[in-house]
Amino acid sequence: MRSVVCLSVLLLAPLSDALAQAPMALEPGQRVRITAPEMGLNKQVAKFEALEGGHLIAVADSTVSVPVASVTRIDAYAG
């Protein structure tokens, strides 16, 4: 019985990690923190505006257009 419980935990652990990293829908005006080292952005706080033609459009001090391929991390504030 103990081995069944351990096996269940081992099988479910990767699934829970995948769900924790699942992308969420971003809404215009939502606060985000963008990391894109190629663009010189390190945890840049901005307001998400849109995804257009492979670019993430956000507003910080000015409007920035970041290629999605350059984004290594994006944190969205839930509320």
Coordinates of N, CA and C in Angstrom, one line a residue:
M1 N 0.8 -1.2 0.0 CA 0.0 0.0 0.0 C 0.9 1.3 0.0
R2 N 1.9 1.2 0.8 CA 2.8 2.4 0.9 C 3.4 2.7 -0.5
S3 N 3.8 1.6 -1.2 CA 4.4 1.9 -2.5 C 3.4 2.5 -3.5
V4 N 2.2 2.1 -3.4 CA 1.1 2.7 -4.3 C 1.0 4.2 -4.0
V5 N 1.0 4.6 -2.8 CA 0.9 6.0 -2.4 C 2.1 6.8 -2.9
C6 N 3.3 6.2 -2.7 CA 4.6 6.9 -3.2 C 4.5 7.0 -4.7
L7 N 4.1 5.9 -5.4 CA 4.0 6.0 -6.9 C 3.0 7.0 -7.3
S8 N 1.9 7.2 -6.7 CA 0.9 8.2 -7.0 C 1.5 9.6 -6.9
V9 N 2.2 9.8 -5.8 CA 2.8 11.1 -5.6 C 3.8 11.4 -6.7
L10 N 4.7 10.4 -7.0 CA 5.7 10.6 -8.1 C 5.0 10.9 -9.4
L11 N 3.9 10.3 -9.7 CA 3.3 10.5 -11.0 C 2.5 11.8 -11.1
L12 N 2.0 12.3 -10.0 CA 1.2 13.5 -10.0 C 2.1 14.8 -9.8
A13 N 3.3 14.6 -9.3 CA 4.2 15.8 -9.1 C 4.5 16.5 -10.4
P14 N 4.9 15.9 -11.5 CA 5.2 16.6 -12.7 C 3.9 17.3 -13.2
L15 N 2.8 16.7 -13.1 CA 1.5 17.3 -13.5 C 1.2 18.6 -12.8
S16 N 1.5 18.6 -11.5 CA 1.2 19.8 -10.7 C 2.2 20.9 -11.1
D17 N 3.4 20.6 -11.4 CA 4.4 21.6 -11.8 C 4.0 22.2 -13.2
A18 N 3.5 21.3 -14.1 CA 3.1 21.8 -15.4 C 1.9 22.8 -15.2
L19 N 0.9 22.4 -14.4 CA -0.2 23.3 -14.2 C 0.2 24.6 -13.5
A20 N 1.2 24.6 -12.6 CA 1.6 25.8 -12.0 C 2.3 26.8 -13.0
Q21 N 2.8 26.2 -14.1 CA 3.5 27.1 -15.1 C 2.6 27.3 -16.3
A22 N 1.4 26.8 -16.3 CA 0.5 27.0 -17.4 C 0.2 28.5 -17.7
P23 N 0.3 28.9 -19.0 CA 0.0 30.3 -19.3 C -1.4 30.7 -18.9
M24 N -1.5 32.0 -18.4 CA -2.8 32.5 -18.1 C -3.1 33.6 -19.1
A25 N -4.4 33.9 -19.4 CA -4.8 34.9 -20.3 C -4.4 36.3 -19.7
L26 N -3.8 37.1 -20.4 CA -3.5 38.5 -20.0 C -4.6 39.4 -20.5
E27 N -5.0 40.3 -19.7 CA -6.0 41.3 -20.0 C -5.4 42.6 -20.2
P28 N -5.8 43.4 -21.2 CA -5.3 44.8 -21.4 C -5.5 45.6 -20.1
G29 N -4.4 46.2 -19.7 CA -4.4 47.0 -18.5 C -3.8 46.3 -17.3
Q30 N -3.6 45.0 -17.4 CA -3.1 44.2 -16.3 C -1.7 44.4 -16.1
R31 N -1.3 44.6 -14.8 CA 0.1 44.8 -14.5 C 0.9 43.5 -14.6
V32 N 2.1 43.7 -15.3 CA 3.0 42.5 -15.5 C 4.4 42.9 -15.2
R33 N 5.2 41.9 -15.0 CA 6.6 42.1 -14.8 C 7.3 41.3 -15.8
I34 N 8.1 42.0 -16.7 CA 8.6 41.3 -17.9 C 10.1 41.2 -17.8
T35 N 10.6 40.0 -18.1 CA 12.1 39.8 -18.1 C 12.4 39.4 -19.5
A36 N 13.2 40.2 -20.2 CA 13.7 39.9 -21.6 C 15.1 40.4 -21.7
P37 N 16.1 39.6 -21.2 CA 17.5 40.1 -21.2 C 18.0 40.6 -22.5
E38 N 17.6 40.0 -23.6 CA 18.1 40.5 -24.9 C 17.7 41.9 -25.2
M39 N 16.6 42.3 -24.6 CA 16.0 43.7 -24.7 C 16.4 44.6 -23.6
G40 N 17.2 44.1 -22.7 CA 17.6 45.0 -21.5 C 16.5 45.1 -20.5
L41 N 15.6 44.2 -20.5 CA 14.5 44.3 -19.5 C 14.7 43.2 -18.4
N42 N 14.8 43.7 -17.1 CA 15.0 42.8 -16.0 C 13.9 43.1 -15.0
K43 N 12.8 42.3 -15.0 CA 11.7 42.5 -14.1 C 11.1 43.9 -14.3
Q44 N 10.9 44.3 -15.5 CA 10.3 45.6 -15.8 C 8.8 45.6 -15.6
V45 N 8.4 46.4 -14.7 CA 6.9 46.5 -14.4 C 6.3 47.4 -15.4
A46 N 5.2 46.9 -16.0 CA 4.5 47.6 -17.0 C 3.0 47.2 -17.0
K47 N 2.2 47.8 -17.8 CA 0.8 47.4 -18.0 C 0.7 46.8 -19.4
F48 N 0.2 45.5 -19.4 CA 0.0 44.8 -20.6 C -1.0 45.5 -21.5
E49 N -0.7 45.6 -22.8 CA -1.7 46.2 -23.7 C -2.2 45.2 -24.7
A50 N -1.3 44.4 -25.4 CA -1.7 43.5 -26.4 C -0.6 42.6 -26.9
L51 N -0.9 41.5 -27.6 CA 0.0 40.7 -28.3 C -0.3 40.9 -29.8
E52 N 0.7 41.5 -30.5 CA 0.5 41.8 -31.9 C 1.7 41.3 -32.8
G53 N 1.4 40.5 -33.7 CA 2.5 40.0 -34.6 C 3.7 39.5 -34.0
G54 N 3.6 38.7 -32.9 CA 4.7 38.1 -32.3 C 5.4 39.0 -31.3
H55 N 4.8 40.2 -31.0 CA 5.3 41.1 -30.0 C 4.4 41.4 -28.9
L56 N 4.9 41.5 -27.7 CA 4.2 41.9 -26.5 C 4.2 43.4 -26.4
I57 N 3.1 44.0 -26.4 CA 3.0 45.5 -26.3 C 2.7 45.8 -24.8
A58 N 3.5 46.7 -24.2 CA 3.2 47.1 -22.8 C 3.6 48.5 -22.6
V59 N 3.0 49.1 -21.6 CA 3.3 50.5 -21.3 C 4.0 50.6 -19.9
A60 N 5.2 51.2 -19.9 CA 5.9 51.5 -18.6 C 6.0 53.0 -18.6
D61 N 7.1 53.6 -18.7 CA 7.3 55.0 -18.8 C 6.9 55.4 -20.3
S62 N 7.1 54.5 -21.2 CA 6.6 54.7 -22.6 C 6.2 53.3 -23.1
T63 N 5.7 53.3 -24.3 CA 5.2 52.0 -24.9 C 6.4 51.2 -25.3
V64 N 6.4 49.9 -24.9 CA 7.5 49.0 -25.4 C 6.9 47.9 -26.2
S65 N 7.6 47.5 -27.2 CA 7.2 46.3 -28.0 C 8.4 45.3 -27.9
V66 N 8.1 44.2 -27.3 CA 9.1 43.2 -27.0 C 8.8 41.9 -27.8
P67 N 9.7 41.4 -28.6 CA 9.5 40.2 -29.3 C 9.2 39.1 -28.3
V68 N 8.1 38.3 -28.5 CA 7.7 37.3 -27.6 C 8.9 36.3 -27.4
A69 N 9.6 36.0 -28.5 CA 10.7 35.0 -28.4 C 11.8 35.5 -27.5
S70 N 11.9 36.8 -27.2 CA 12.9 37.4 -26.3 C 12.5 37.3 -24.8
V71 N 11.2 37.1 -24.6 CA 10.7 37.1 -23.2 C 11.1 35.8 -22.5
T72 N 11.8 35.8 -21.4 CA 12.2 34.6 -20.7 C 11.3 34.4 -19.5
R73 N 10.6 35.4 -19.1 CA 9.7 35.3 -18.0 C 8.7 36.5 -18.0
I74 N 7.5 36.2 -17.6 CA 6.5 37.2 -17.4 C 5.6 36.8 -16.2
D75 N 5.5 37.8 -15.3 CA 4.7 37.6 -14.1 C 3.5 38.5 -14.2
A76 N 2.4 37.9 -14.0 CA 1.1 38.7 -14.1 C 0.6 38.9 -12.7
Y77 N 0.2 40.1 -12.3 CA -0.4 40.4 -11.0 C -1.9 39.9 -11.1
A78 N -2.3 39.1 -10.2 CA -3.7 38.6 -10.3 C -4.7 39.5 -9.8
G79 N -4.3 40.5 -9.0 CA -5.4 41.4 -8.5 C -5.0 42.1 -7.3

